[in-house]
XYZ file of C-alpha atoms in Angstrom:
101
model
C 10.764 11.396 4.944
C 8.222 12.314 7.440
C 4.490 11.485 7.682
C 1.908 13.766 9.282
C 1.499 12.569 12.843
C -2.106 13.772 12.811
C -2.844 11.511 9.904
C -1.345 8.458 11.605
C -3.212 9.170 14.798
C -6.556 8.818 13.065
C -6.464 5.090 12.616
C -4.577 1.987 13.698
C -4.900 0.696 10.149
C -2.985 3.703 8.856
C -0.231 3.244 11.478
C 0.080 -0.472 10.592
C 0.016 0.113 6.901
C 2.660 2.849 7.209
C 4.876 0.499 9.248
C 4.744 -2.119 6.510
C 5.230 0.636 3.860
C 8.399 1.876 5.619
C 9.773 -1.670 5.718
C 9.209 -2.155 1.960
C 10.250 1.299 0.718
C 12.854 1.348 -2.056
C 15.301 4.064 -3.076
C 13.180 5.496 -5.829
C 10.066 5.663 -3.656
C 12.031 7.342 -0.898
C 12.935 10.184 -3.446
C 9.255 10.375 -4.552
C 7.989 10.559 -0.972
C 10.492 13.272 -0.113
C 9.547 15.253 -3.234
C 5.693 15.097 -3.115
C 3.835 16.434 -0.097
C 1.542 13.919 1.536
C 2.438 11.145 -0.893
C 2.990 8.602 1.918
C -0.390 9.480 3.423
C -2.104 9.027 0.076
C -0.488 5.574 -0.419
C -1.621 4.598 3.042
C -5.213 5.618 2.314
C -5.247 3.765 -0.954
C -3.728 0.583 0.509
C -6.109 0.508 3.483
C -9.142 1.281 1.336
C -8.290 -1.483 -1.164
C -7.733 -3.989 1.724
C -11.191 -3.099 3.081
C -12.701 -3.499 -0.446
C -10.949 -6.884 -0.917
C -12.091 -8.135 2.450
C -15.691 -7.092 1.790
C -15.605 -8.510 -1.793
C -14.010 -11.844 -0.958
C -16.829 -12.668 1.459
C -18.926 -13.606 -1.562
C -16.383 -14.480 -4.209
C -13.698 -17.174 -4.523
C -11.482 -15.254 -7.019
C -8.587 -13.381 -5.423
C -8.591 -9.565 -5.467
C -5.752 -8.426 -7.775
C -3.986 -5.119 -8.121
C -1.689 -4.336 -11.008
C 0.574 -1.377 -10.344
C 2.082 0.098 -13.570
C 5.035 2.468 -13.725
C 5.482 2.175 -9.951
C 9.244 2.684 -9.694
C 10.238 0.068 -7.194
C 6.876 -1.436 -6.529
C 6.737 -0.363 -2.865
C 2.995 0.093 -2.599
C 2.156 -3.163 -4.421
C 4.442 -5.151 -2.045
C 3.035 -3.321 0.891
C -0.615 -4.096 -0.102
C 0.158 -7.744 -0.598
C 1.879 -7.986 2.804
C -0.551 -5.782 4.766
C -3.532 -7.762 3.413
C -1.772 -11.079 4.297
C -2.132 -12.153 0.725
C -5.720 -11.274 0.278
C -4.607 -8.805 -2.375
C -2.476 -10.281 -5.019
C -0.277 -7.709 -6.600
C 1.829 -7.367 -9.750
C 4.080 -4.569 -10.738
C 5.943 -3.882 -13.925
C 9.036 -2.767 -11.941
C 12.213 -4.703 -12.674
C 13.326 -4.327 -9.047
C 14.731 -7.657 -7.722
C 12.509 -7.323 -4.614
C 9.471 -7.811 -6.809
C 10.575 -11.143 -8.291
């Protein structure tokens, strides 16, 4: 699985998110990333954008920012968002993967 180096060079946030994503990636997500061009890049964009939104939103609200990921294979992106945002985003996935317990 490779990610476009031009994409990662655009932002430290993308590089950091990608690093966490790679650490959390499960077997099924590895297959998906290898099969769908630019899938990893899109997951990084989504994760960074939601972290920015959560950070902005939580300045004025006390409720946590939540993200429910359905049909997400092994829940890689939900786990990555929670870790990358340092708990600012609380995630839940319907994946039965033991890592999501």
